[in-house]
Amino acid sequence: MQLCAADRVLLSLALTLSLAGCGSPATPAGSAPQASSTATADVSFVLDNAIVVTMDGSGRVLSPGSVAVDGTNIVAVDTPQAIAAKYRGRQRLDLSGRIVLPGLINTHTHAPMVLYRGLADDLALMDWLQKYIFPAEAKTVSPEFVRVGTRLAALEMIRSGTTLYADMYYFEEEIAAETRAAGLRGVLGQTIIQFPVPDAKTPADELQRTDAFIQRFKNDPLITPAVAPHSMYTLDQATLLASRDLALKHGVPLLIHLAETQDEVKIAQEKYKQRPATFLDSIKFWAPVTLAAHGVWVSPEEVSMLVARGVGISHNPESNMKLASGTAPVPAYLKAGAKLGLGTDGAASNNDLDMFEAMRQAAFLHKLVSNDPRVVSAKEALAMATIGGARALGLEQRLGSIEAGKLADLIAVRTDAPRQVPMYDPISHLVYTTHGDDVVLTMVNGQVLMRDGVVTTLKEAQVLQDARAAADQVRKAVQ
Ligand SMILES: [Zn+2]
């Protein structure tokens, strides 16, 4: 009976169930069953006895800690004793020696491009795009190709702890259907580009496709459909504005590549006598939720402008390094309070979707370039990959941290690999030593997608076999 006083105060959920167990006068003597069952609320899962890195506003780390999940939501985060006193999980996952953290948010990718991974490396962006990627896409991208690629990408993301990704590609409705079937969460943008592409001949066709795509997925619990005008250098002003208007009409996010390379700045200067970000601002391009990928070649004034406009930025350090696109002014973005997320970019320019690696590279890159090891701390890198990504996508009220009331998108990583021993600081370990392969649990929307290496929503062998078969088509296309 010692639980009862605390429960009355703390546990509104349980009150409806079990005041009887606390000796309510309305309860006939002898009918009060076991105190433990009546004093606790049944929930779907208790993730028990872990180190919980919450990424909440106060940066709480519970060691040990437990998380109660019911249905699609996190209902409580506390010490194992406090959780045990209030909740009984229909499934209890013993996560001793594991770190539980928010699911990672990849704010920029092109999921099906995993099928072009390693196809053409060591090239400059414009050569890479125009000589290899655009021609290969013209010959191979089809609804089936996109489905096969998305399943492979989903498998990789689930295994490496990504629970939400922002995507820009063609046949995005196929990507959405596969993302949903895999149980992942996606902010998925149908690409709009000026030249003919596999799913449309003209920008007008693309806009129409996007409209239909948004209407189809608008109320999906896992999919947030979006409009994805490719970039200011591959679209004319009218199409950029039509894309924005479509996002405004449906109240959905707008995704775009921005100021990725010096070539883009050159094109903008020649065409509009303005830098890319300034040009987009001059045409009032921004929607309430706009996510700009890269934001590398921006001036200090443009950093301030993007922050003032509430534009989310996706930093993609590995892609930027591999294509030698440049170094985004991440310390300046952080200082200015930008909505800053982290992305991998498509696997053709990375060449994987491992967000742990992206965090580490983000921290290392800016230390090197700034000549200051204090910039982009482990905590800042982890924030970019979690709550920062949620902010950049306008989803921070529901995602990005482990807090009661938020959606249950969570992962757990092992800490017993030789390179992880000993451990003094879990956040340091998450950023500087953990690999995607260390993920042992991936949960999205309260559903376990992977536990101890077993992915529940995809047939792994089939996914790999289909991807290898698709690669044969790619090889033929670029011969
Ligand atoms: Zn990209």
CSV table of C-alpha atoms and ligand atoms in Angstrom, one decimal:
chain,number,residue,atom,x,y,z
A,1,MET,CA,0.0,0.0,0.0
A,2,GLN,CA,3.0,2.3,0.2
A,3,LEU,CA,2.6,3.1,-3.5
A,4,CYS,CA,-0.9,4.6,-3.1
A,5,ALA,CA,-0.1,8.0,-1.8
A,6,ALA,CA,2.4,8.7,-4.5
A,7,ASP,CA,0.2,7.3,-7.2
A,8,ARG,CA,-2.7,9.5,-6.3
A,9,VAL,CA,-0.5,12.5,-7.0
A,10,LEU,CA,1.6,11.3,-9.9
A,11,LEU,CA,-0.4,8.9,-11.9
A,12,SER,CA,-3.5,10.3,-13.5
A,13,LEU,CA,-3.5,7.5,-16.0
A,14,ALA,CA,-3.7,4.8,-13.3
A,15,LEU,CA,-6.3,6.6,-11.3
A,16,THR,CA,-9.1,5.4,-13.5
A,17,LEU,CA,-7.9,1.9,-13.3
A,18,SER,CA,-7.0,1.2,-9.8
A,19,LEU,CA,-8.0,3.4,-6.9
A,20,ALA,CA,-9.8,0.3,-5.7
A,21,GLY,CA,-6.4,-1.2,-4.8
A,22,CYS,CA,-5.7,1.7,-2.5
A,23,GLY,CA,-8.6,0.9,-0.3
A,24,SER,CA,-11.4,3.0,-1.7
A,25,PRO,CA,-14.5,2.7,0.5
A,26,ALA,CA,-16.5,1.6,-2.5
A,27,THR,CA,-14.4,-1.5,-2.8
A,28,PRO,CA,-15.7,-4.6,-1.1
A,29,ALA,CA,-13.2,-6.1,1.3
A,30,GLY,CA,-11.3,-8.9,-0.2
A,31,SER,CA,-11.8,-7.8,-3.8
A,32,ALA,CA,-8.6,-5.7,-3.9
A,33,PRO,CA,-6.2,-7.9,-5.9
A,34,GLN,CA,-2.5,-7.8,-5.9
A,35,ALA,CA,-1.2,-4.3,-5.0
A,36,SER,CA,1.4,-4.3,-7.8
A,37,SER,CA,-1.1,-4.9,-10.6
A,38,THR,CA,-3.7,-2.5,-9.3
A,39,ALA,CA,-1.3,0.3,-8.5
A,40,THR,CA,0.4,0.3,-11.9
A,41,ALA,CA,-0.8,1.2,-15.3
A,42,ASP,CA,-0.4,-1.3,-18.2
A,43,VAL,CA,1.6,0.1,-21.0
A,44,SER,CA,2.9,-1.4,-24.3
A,45,PHE,CA,6.6,-1.3,-23.4
A,46,VAL,CA,8.9,-0.5,-20.6
A,47,LEU,CA,12.4,0.1,-21.9
A,48,ASP,CA,14.1,-0.8,-18.7
A,49,ASN,CA,17.3,-0.1,-16.8
A,50,ALA,CA,19.2,1.7,-19.6
A,51,ILE,CA,21.3,4.8,-19.7
A,52,VAL,CA,18.7,7.3,-21.1
A,53,VAL,CA,20.0,10.3,-23.0
A,54,THR,CA,16.8,12.3,-23.4
A,55,MET,CA,18.0,15.4,-25.4
A,56,ASP,CA,15.2,17.3,-23.6
A,57,GLY,CA,15.5,21.0,-22.9
A,58,SER,CA,17.5,20.4,-19.7
A,59,GLY,CA,19.8,17.8,-21.3
A,60,ARG,CA,18.7,15.1,-18.8
A,61,VAL,CA,20.7,11.9,-18.8
A,62,LEU,CA,19.3,9.1,-16.5
A,63,SER,CA,21.8,6.5,-15.5
A,64,PRO,CA,20.1,4.2,-14.9
A,65,GLY,CA,16.8,5.2,-16.5
A,66,SER,CA,13.7,3.6,-18.0
A,67,VAL,CA,11.1,4.7,-20.5
A,68,ALA,CA,7.4,3.8,-20.6
A,69,VAL,CA,5.8,3.7,-24.0
A,70,ASP,CA,2.1,3.2,-24.6
A,71,GLY,CA,0.7,2.9,-28.1
A,72,THR,CA,2.4,5.4,-30.3
A,73,ASN,CA,3.6,7.7,-27.4
A,74,ILE,CA,6.2,8.0,-24.7
A,75,VAL,CA,4.3,8.2,-21.4
A,76,ALA,CA,7.1,8.6,-18.9
A,77,VAL,CA,10.9,8.8,-18.5
A,78,ASP,CA,12.3,8.3,-15.0
A,79,THR,CA,14.4,6.1,-12.8
A,80,PRO,CA,13.8,2.3,-13.1
A,81,GLN,CA,12.3,2.3,-9.6
A,82,ALA,CA,9.9,5.2,-10.4
A,83,ILE,CA,8.8,3.6,-13.6
A,84,ALA,CA,8.3,0.2,-12.0
A,85,ALA,CA,6.2,1.8,-9.3
A,86,LYS,CA,3.8,3.3,-11.9
A,87,TYR,CA,3.9,1.2,-15.1
A,88,ARG,CA,3.9,-2.4,-16.0
A,89,GLY,CA,5.0,-3.0,-19.6
A,90,ARG,CA,3.2,-5.8,-21.5
A,91,GLN,CA,6.6,-6.1,-22.9
A,92,ARG,CA,9.6,-5.3,-20.8
A,93,LEU,CA,12.8,-4.8,-22.7
A,94,ASP,CA,15.8,-5.2,-20.5
A,95,LEU,CA,18.4,-2.7,-21.8
A,96,SER,CA,21.0,-2.9,-19.1
A,97,GLY,CA,24.3,-1.7,-20.4
A,98,ARG,CA,22.6,0.0,-23.4
A,99,ILE,CA,22.1,3.7,-24.2
A,100,VAL,CA,18.6,4.7,-25.1
A,101,LEU,CA,18.4,7.9,-27.2
A,102,PRO,CA,15.9,9.6,-29.5
A,103,GLY,CA,15.7,8.0,-33.0
A,104,LEU,CA,18.1,9.8,-35.3
A,105,ILE,CA,16.7,12.2,-37.9
A,106,ASN,CA,18.4,12.3,-41.3
A,107,THR,CA,17.3,15.6,-42.7
A,108,HIS,CA,18.5,15.1,-46.2
A,109,THR,CA,18.6,12.1,-48.5
A,110,HIS,CA,17.5,10.7,-51.7
A,111,ALA,CA,16.7,7.2,-50.5
A,112,PRO,CA,16.6,5.2,-53.8
A,113,MET,CA,20.1,6.5,-54.7
A,114,VAL,CA,21.5,3.7,-52.5
A,115,LEU,CA,21.3,1.8,-55.8
A,116,TYR,CA,24.0,4.2,-57.2
A,117,ARG,CA,26.3,3.8,-54.2
A,118,GLY,CA,29.9,3.6,-55.4
A,119,LEU,CA,28.9,4.0,-59.1
A,120,ALA,CA,31.0,7.1,-59.7
A,121,ASP,CA,33.2,8.5,-57.0
A,122,ASP,CA,36.0,11.1,-56.8
A,123,LEU,CA,34.3,13.6,-59.1
A,124,ALA,CA,33.2,17.3,-58.8
A,125,LEU,CA,29.5,17.8,-58.1
A,126,MET,CA,28.5,19.1,-61.5
A,127,ASP,CA,30.5,16.5,-63.4
A,128,TRP,CA,29.2,13.8,-61.1
A,129,LEU,CA,25.6,14.9,-61.6
A,130,GLN,CA,25.7,15.7,-65.3
A,131,LYS,CA,27.9,12.9,-66.6
A,132,TYR,CA,26.8,10.0,-64.4
A,133,ILE,CA,23.9,10.5,-62.0
A,134,PHE,CA,21.4,12.4,-64.3
A,135,PRO,CA,22.1,10.0,-67.2
A,136,ALA,CA,21.9,6.9,-65.0
A,137,GLU,CA,18.7,8.2,-63.5
A,138,ALA,CA,17.2,8.9,-66.9
A,139,LYS,CA,17.8,5.3,-68.0
A,140,THR,CA,17.0,3.4,-64.8
A,141,VAL,CA,14.6,5.2,-62.5
A,142,SER,CA,11.1,3.6,-62.6
A,143,PRO,CA,8.5,3.0,-59.9
A,144,GLU,CA,9.9,-0.5,-59.4
A,145,PHE,CA,13.5,0.7,-59.2
A,146,VAL,CA,12.5,3.3,-56.6
A,147,ARG,CA,10.7,0.7,-54.5
A,148,VAL,CA,13.7,-1.6,-54.5
A,149,GLY,CA,16.0,1.3,-53.6
A,150,THR,CA,13.8,2.5,-50.8
A,151,ARG,CA,13.5,-0.9,-49.3
A,152,LEU,CA,17.3,-1.1,-49.2
A,153,ALA,CA,17.6,2.4,-47.8
A,154,ALA,CA,15.0,1.6,-45.2
A,155,LEU,CA,16.8,-1.5,-44.1
A,156,GLU,CA,20.0,0.4,-43.7
A,157,MET,CA,18.3,3.2,-41.8
A,158,ILE,CA,16.5,0.9,-39.4
A,159,ARG,CA,19.7,-1.0,-38.7
A,160,SER,CA,21.7,2.1,-38.1
A,161,GLY,CA,19.1,3.9,-35.9
A,162,THR,CA,17.5,6.4,-38.2
A,163,THR,CA,13.8,6.7,-37.5
A,164,LEU,CA,12.8,9.7,-39.6
A,165,TYR,CA,14.3,10.9,-42.8
A,166,ALA,CA,13.6,13.8,-45.2
A,167,ASP,CA,13.7,12.8,-48.8
A,168,MET,CA,13.7,14.4,-52.3
A,169,TYR,CA,13.3,12.1,-55.3
A,170,TYR,CA,11.1,10.9,-58.1
A,171,PHE,CA,8.0,8.7,-57.8
A,172,GLU,CA,7.9,9.8,-54.2
A,173,GLU,CA,4.5,8.0,-53.8
A,174,GLU,CA,6.4,4.7,-54.2
A,175,ILE,CA,9.0,5.9,-51.6
A,176,ALA,CA,6.2,6.8,-49.3
A,177,ALA,CA,4.4,3.5,-49.6
A,178,GLU,CA,7.7,1.5,-49.0
A,179,THR,CA,8.6,3.8,-46.1
A,180,ARG,CA,5.3,3.2,-44.5
A,181,ALA,CA,5.5,-0.6,-45.0
A,182,ALA,CA,8.9,-0.6,-43.4
A,183,GLY,CA,7.4,1.3,-40.4
A,184,LEU,CA,9.8,4.3,-40.8
A,185,ARG,CA,8.8,7.9,-40.6
A,186,GLY,CA,9.4,10.2,-43.5
A,187,VAL,CA,9.1,13.8,-44.6
A,188,LEU,CA,9.0,13.0,-48.3
A,189,GLY,CA,9.2,15.6,-51.1
A,190,GLN,CA,8.3,14.9,-54.7
A,191,THR,CA,11.1,16.5,-56.7
A,192,ILE,CA,10.3,19.3,-59.1
A,193,ILE,CA,13.0,20.1,-61.7
A,194,GLN,CA,13.0,22.0,-65.0
A,195,PHE,CA,14.2,19.3,-67.4
A,196,PRO,CA,12.3,16.1,-68.3
A,197,VAL,CA,12.8,13.4,-65.6
A,198,PRO,CA,11.7,9.8,-65.3
A,199,ASP,CA,8.3,10.6,-63.7
A,200,ALA,CA,7.4,13.8,-65.6
A,201,LYS,CA,8.1,15.7,-68.8
A,202,THR,CA,7.6,19.2,-67.5
A,203,PRO,CA,7.6,21.1,-64.2
A,204,ALA,CA,3.8,21.5,-64.7
A,205,ASP,CA,3.5,17.7,-64.7
A,206,GLU,CA,5.7,17.5,-61.6
A,207,LEU,CA,3.5,20.1,-59.8
A,208,GLN,CA,0.5,18.1,-60.7
A,209,ARG,CA,2.1,14.8,-59.5
A,210,THR,CA,3.1,16.6,-56.3
A,211,ASP,CA,-0.4,17.8,-55.7
A,212,ALA,CA,-1.8,14.3,-56.0
A,213,PHE,CA,0.9,12.8,-53.8
A,214,ILE,CA,0.2,15.3,-51.0
A,215,GLN,CA,-3.5,14.6,-51.1
A,216,ARG,CA,-2.9,10.9,-51.0
A,217,PHE,CA,-0.5,11.0,-47.9
A,218,LYS,CA,-1.6,14.1,-46.1
A,219,ASN,CA,-3.2,12.4,-43.1
A,220,ASP,CA,-0.8,9.5,-42.8
A,221,PRO,CA,0.6,8.8,-39.3
A,222,LEU,CA,4.1,8.1,-40.6
A,223,ILE,CA,4.4,10.1,-43.8
A,224,THR,CA,4.5,13.9,-44.1
A,225,PRO,CA,4.3,14.7,-47.8
A,226,ALA,CA,6.3,17.7,-49.0
A,227,VAL,CA,7.1,19.7,-52.1
A,228,ALA,CA,10.7,19.5,-53.2
A,229,PRO,CA,11.8,22.0,-55.9
A,230,HIS,CA,15.3,20.7,-56.6
A,231,SER,CA,17.2,24.0,-56.4
A,232,MET,CA,17.3,27.6,-57.6
A,233,TYR,CA,19.8,26.7,-60.3
A,234,THR,CA,17.7,23.9,-61.8
A,235,LEU,CA,14.4,25.8,-61.8
A,236,ASP,CA,13.0,29.1,-63.1
A,237,GLN,CA,11.5,31.7,-60.8
A,238,ALA,CA,7.9,30.9,-61.8
A,239,THR,CA,8.3,27.2,-60.9
A,240,LEU,CA,10.0,28.0,-57.7
A,241,LEU,CA,7.1,30.2,-56.7
A,242,ALA,CA,4.5,27.6,-57.9
A,243,SER,CA,6.3,25.1,-55.7
A,244,ARG,CA,6.0,27.4,-52.7
A,245,ASP,CA,2.4,28.1,-53.4
A,246,LEU,CA,1.6,24.4,-53.5
A,247,ALA,CA,3.3,24.0,-50.1
A,248,LEU,CA,1.3,26.9,-48.8
A,249,LYS,CA,-2.0,25.5,-50.2
A,250,HIS,CA,-1.6,22.2,-48.4
A,251,GLY,CA,0.3,23.4,-45.3
A,252,VAL,CA,3.2,21.0,-46.0
A,253,PRO,CA,7.0,21.5,-45.8
A,254,LEU,CA,9.1,22.8,-48.7
A,255,LEU,CA,12.4,21.1,-49.3
A,256,ILE,CA,15.2,22.5,-51.5
A,257,HIS,CA,19.0,22.3,-52.1
A,258,LEU,CA,20.5,25.6,-51.3
A,259,ALA,CA,24.0,27.2,-51.9
A,260,GLU,CA,25.6,23.8,-52.1
A,261,THR,CA,28.5,24.7,-54.4
A,262,GLN,CA,30.4,27.7,-55.7
A,263,ASP,CA,29.1,26.9,-59.1
A,264,GLU,CA,25.6,27.5,-57.8
A,265,VAL,CA,26.7,30.9,-56.5
A,266,LYS,CA,28.1,31.7,-59.9
A,267,ILE,CA,24.9,30.7,-61.7
A,268,ALA,CA,22.9,32.9,-59.3
A,269,GLN,CA,25.2,35.8,-59.8
A,270,GLU,CA,25.1,35.5,-63.6
A,271,LYS,CA,21.3,35.1,-63.7
A,272,TYR,CA,20.1,37.3,-60.9
A,273,LYS,CA,23.1,39.3,-59.7
A,274,GLN,CA,22.4,37.8,-56.3
A,275,ARG,CA,23.7,35.0,-54.1
A,276,PRO,CA,21.3,31.9,-54.0
A,277,ALA,CA,19.9,32.5,-50.5
A,278,THR,CA,19.4,36.2,-51.1
A,279,PHE,CA,17.7,35.5,-54.4
A,280,LEU,CA,15.3,33.1,-52.8
A,281,ASP,CA,14.6,35.6,-50.1
A,282,SER,CA,14.0,38.4,-52.7
A,283,ILE,CA,11.2,36.3,-54.3
A,284,LYS,CA,9.7,35.5,-50.9
A,285,PHE,CA,10.3,31.8,-51.5
A,286,TRP,CA,10.1,30.6,-47.9
A,287,ALA,CA,7.1,28.6,-46.5
A,288,PRO,CA,6.3,28.2,-42.8
A,289,VAL,CA,8.4,25.0,-42.8
A,290,THR,CA,11.2,25.2,-45.3
A,291,LEU,CA,14.2,22.9,-45.1
A,292,ALA,CA,17.3,24.0,-47.1
A,293,ALA,CA,19.9,21.3,-47.7
A,294,HIS,CA,23.6,22.2,-47.4
A,295,GLY,CA,23.6,26.0,-46.9
A,296,VAL,CA,27.3,26.0,-47.6
A,297,TRP,CA,27.9,29.1,-49.5
A,298,VAL,CA,26.1,31.7,-47.4
A,299,SER,CA,27.3,35.0,-46.2
A,300,PRO,CA,27.1,36.0,-42.5
A,301,GLU,CA,24.1,38.3,-43.5
A,302,GLU,CA,22.5,35.3,-45.2
A,303,VAL,CA,22.9,33.2,-42.0
A,304,SER,CA,21.1,35.9,-40.1
A,305,MET,CA,18.4,36.1,-42.8
A,306,LEU,CA,17.8,32.4,-42.8
A,307,VAL,CA,17.5,32.3,-39.0
A,308,ALA,CA,15.1,35.3,-39.1
A,309,ARG,CA,13.0,33.6,-41.7
A,310,GLY,CA,12.9,30.3,-39.6
A,311,VAL,CA,14.4,28.3,-42.5
A,312,GLY,CA,15.7,24.9,-41.4
A,313,ILE,CA,19.1,23.9,-42.5
A,314,SER,CA,20.3,20.4,-43.2
A,315,HIS,CA,24.1,20.1,-42.8
A,316,ASN,CA,25.6,17.2,-44.8
A,317,PRO,CA,29.3,17.1,-43.9
A,318,GLU,CA,30.2,13.9,-45.6
A,319,SER,CA,28.6,14.7,-48.9
A,320,ASN,CA,30.2,18.2,-48.8
A,321,MET,CA,33.6,16.7,-48.0
A,322,LYS,CA,33.4,13.9,-50.6
A,323,LEU,CA,32.3,16.3,-53.4
A,324,ALA,CA,34.6,19.0,-52.1
A,325,SER,CA,31.6,21.3,-52.2
A,326,GLY,CA,32.8,23.5,-49.3
A,327,THR,CA,32.3,23.8,-45.6
A,328,ALA,CA,29.0,25.1,-44.2
A,329,PRO,CA,29.4,27.8,-41.6
A,330,VAL,CA,28.0,25.5,-38.9
A,331,PRO,CA,29.6,27.3,-35.9
A,332,ALA,CA,27.9,30.5,-37.2
A,333,TYR,CA,24.6,28.7,-37.6
A,334,LEU,CA,24.8,27.4,-34.1
A,335,LYS,CA,25.7,30.8,-32.7
A,336,ALA,CA,22.8,32.4,-34.5
A,337,GLY,CA,20.3,29.7,-33.1
A,338,ALA,CA,19.5,28.2,-36.5
A,339,LYS,CA,17.2,25.3,-36.8
A,340,LEU,CA,20.1,23.0,-37.7
A,341,GLY,CA,19.7,19.3,-38.6
A,342,LEU,CA,22.1,16.8,-40.0
A,343,GLY,CA,21.9,14.7,-43.1
A,344,THR,CA,23.8,12.1,-45.1
A,345,ASP,CA,22.6,13.2,-48.5
A,346,GLY,CA,22.1,10.4,-51.0
A,347,ALA,CA,24.3,7.4,-50.7
A,348,ALA,CA,25.8,8.1,-54.1
A,349,SER,CA,27.7,11.0,-52.5
A,350,ASN,CA,28.5,9.6,-49.0
A,351,ASN,CA,28.3,6.5,-49.5
A,352,ASP,CA,26.1,5.3,-46.7
A,353,LEU,CA,23.2,6.5,-44.5
A,354,ASP,CA,24.9,6.0,-41.2
A,355,MET,CA,24.0,9.0,-39.0
A,356,PHE,CA,26.5,8.1,-36.3
A,357,GLU,CA,29.2,8.6,-38.8
A,358,ALA,CA,27.6,11.9,-40.0
A,359,MET,CA,27.6,13.2,-36.4
A,360,ARG,CA,31.3,12.3,-35.9
A,361,GLN,CA,32.3,13.9,-39.2
A,362,ALA,CA,30.3,17.0,-38.4
A,363,ALA,CA,32.2,17.5,-35.2
A,364,PHE,CA,35.6,16.7,-36.7
A,365,LEU,CA,35.2,18.8,-39.8
A,366,HIS,CA,34.4,22.0,-38.0
A,367,LYS,CA,37.1,21.6,-35.4
A,368,LEU,CA,39.6,21.2,-38.2
A,369,VAL,CA,38.4,24.0,-40.4
A,370,SER,CA,37.9,26.4,-37.4
A,371,ASN,CA,41.3,25.4,-36.0
A,372,ASP,CA,39.4,25.1,-32.7
A,373,PRO,CA,38.6,21.8,-31.1
A,374,ARG,CA,35.9,23.4,-28.9
A,375,VAL,CA,33.5,24.0,-31.8
A,376,VAL,CA,30.7,21.5,-32.6
A,377,SER,CA,30.8,19.6,-29.3
A,378,ALA,CA,29.6,16.0,-29.1
A,379,LYS,CA,26.4,17.3,-27.5
A,380,GLU,CA,25.9,19.8,-30.4
A,381,ALA,CA,26.5,17.1,-33.0
A,382,LEU,CA,24.0,14.8,-31.2
A,383,ALA,CA,21.5,17.6,-31.0
A,384,MET,CA,21.7,18.2,-34.7
A,385,ALA,CA,20.9,14.5,-35.4
A,386,THR,CA,17.9,14.5,-33.0
A,387,ILE,CA,16.1,17.6,-31.7
A,388,GLY,CA,17.8,19.9,-34.2
A,389,GLY,CA,16.5,17.8,-37.1
A,390,ALA,CA,13.1,17.8,-35.6
A,391,ARG,CA,13.2,21.7,-35.3
A,392,ALA,CA,14.5,22.0,-38.9
A,393,LEU,CA,11.4,20.0,-40.0
A,394,GLY,CA,8.9,21.8,-37.8
A,395,LEU,CA,8.3,18.6,-35.8
A,396,GLU,CA,10.0,19.4,-32.4
A,397,GLN,CA,6.7,19.4,-30.5
A,398,ARG,CA,6.3,15.7,-31.3
A,399,LEU,CA,9.8,14.3,-32.0
A,400,GLY,CA,13.5,14.7,-31.4
A,401,SER,CA,13.7,14.0,-27.7
A,402,ILE,CA,12.6,11.5,-25.1
A,403,GLU,CA,9.9,13.2,-23.2
A,404,ALA,CA,6.4,12.2,-22.0
A,405,GLY,CA,3.9,13.0,-24.6
A,406,LYS,CA,6.2,12.8,-27.6
A,407,LEU,CA,6.0,10.1,-30.2
A,408,ALA,CA,7.9,6.9,-29.3
A,409,ASP,CA,10.7,7.1,-31.9
A,410,LEU,CA,13.6,5.7,-29.9
A,411,ILE,CA,16.7,3.6,-30.4
A,412,ALA,CA,19.2,1.8,-28.2
A,413,VAL,CA,22.9,1.1,-28.8
A,414,ARG,CA,25.2,-1.4,-27.2
A,415,THR,CA,28.2,-0.2,-25.3
A,416,ASP,CA,30.2,-3.4,-24.9
A,417,ALA,CA,32.2,-3.6,-28.1
A,418,PRO,CA,35.9,-3.4,-27.3
A,419,ARG,CA,36.2,0.1,-28.8
A,420,GLN,CA,33.4,1.3,-26.5
A,421,VAL,CA,35.1,0.2,-23.3
A,422,PRO,CA,35.5,2.0,-20.9
A,423,MET,CA,32.8,4.6,-21.0
A,424,TYR,CA,33.0,7.9,-19.0
A,425,ASP,CA,30.5,9.9,-20.9
A,426,PRO,CA,27.6,8.4,-22.9
A,427,ILE,CA,27.2,11.4,-25.2
A,428,SER,CA,30.9,11.3,-26.1
A,429,HIS,CA,30.5,7.6,-26.9
A,430,LEU,CA,27.4,8.2,-29.0
A,431,VAL,CA,29.2,10.7,-31.2
A,432,TYR,CA,32.9,9.6,-31.2
A,433,THR,CA,32.8,5.8,-30.9
A,434,THR,CA,29.4,4.4,-31.8
A,435,HIS,CA,28.7,3.1,-35.3
A,436,GLY,CA,25.4,2.4,-36.9
A,437,ASP,CA,26.1,-1.3,-36.5
A,438,ASP,CA,25.9,-0.8,-32.7
A,439,VAL,CA,22.2,-0.1,-32.8
A,440,VAL,CA,20.3,-3.0,-31.0
A,441,LEU,CA,16.8,-1.6,-31.0
A,442,THR,CA,14.9,0.7,-33.3
A,443,MET,CA,11.4,1.8,-32.5
A,444,VAL,CA,9.2,4.1,-34.5
A,445,ASN,CA,5.7,5.2,-33.5
A,446,GLY,CA,5.8,2.7,-30.7
A,447,GLN,CA,6.5,-0.2,-33.0
A,448,VAL,CA,9.7,-2.3,-32.8
A,449,LEU,CA,11.3,-2.3,-36.3
A,450,MET,CA,14.5,-4.0,-35.2
A,451,ARG,CA,15.7,-5.8,-32.1
A,452,ASP,CA,19.1,-7.5,-31.6
A,453,GLY,CA,19.8,-7.5,-35.3
A,454,VAL,CA,16.4,-8.8,-36.5
A,455,VAL,CA,14.4,-6.4,-38.7
A,456,THR,CA,10.8,-7.2,-38.3
A,457,THR,CA,9.3,-5.2,-41.2
A,458,LEU,CA,11.5,-6.2,-44.2
A,459,LYS,CA,12.6,-9.5,-45.7
A,460,GLU,CA,16.3,-8.7,-45.6
A,461,ALA,CA,17.6,-11.4,-48.0
A,462,GLN,CA,15.0,-10.5,-50.6
A,463,VAL,CA,15.8,-6.8,-50.2
A,464,LEU,CA,19.5,-7.4,-50.9
A,465,GLN,CA,18.8,-9.7,-53.8
A,466,ASP,CA,16.5,-7.2,-55.5
A,467,ALA,CA,19.1,-4.4,-55.0
A,468,ARG,CA,21.8,-6.5,-56.6
A,469,ALA,CA,19.5,-7.2,-59.6
A,470,ALA,CA,18.8,-3.5,-59.9
A,471,ALA,CA,22.5,-2.8,-60.0
A,472,ASP,CA,22.8,-4.9,-63.1
A,473,GLN,CA,20.4,-2.5,-64.8
A,474,VAL,CA,22.6,0.4,-63.6
A,475,ARG,CA,25.8,-1.1,-64.9
A,476,LYS,CA,24.2,-1.5,-68.4
A,477,ALA,CA,22.9,2.1,-68.3
A,478,VAL,CA,26.3,3.7,-67.8
A,479,GLN,CA,28.3,1.4,-70.1
B,1,ZN,ZN,20.8,16.2,-52.1
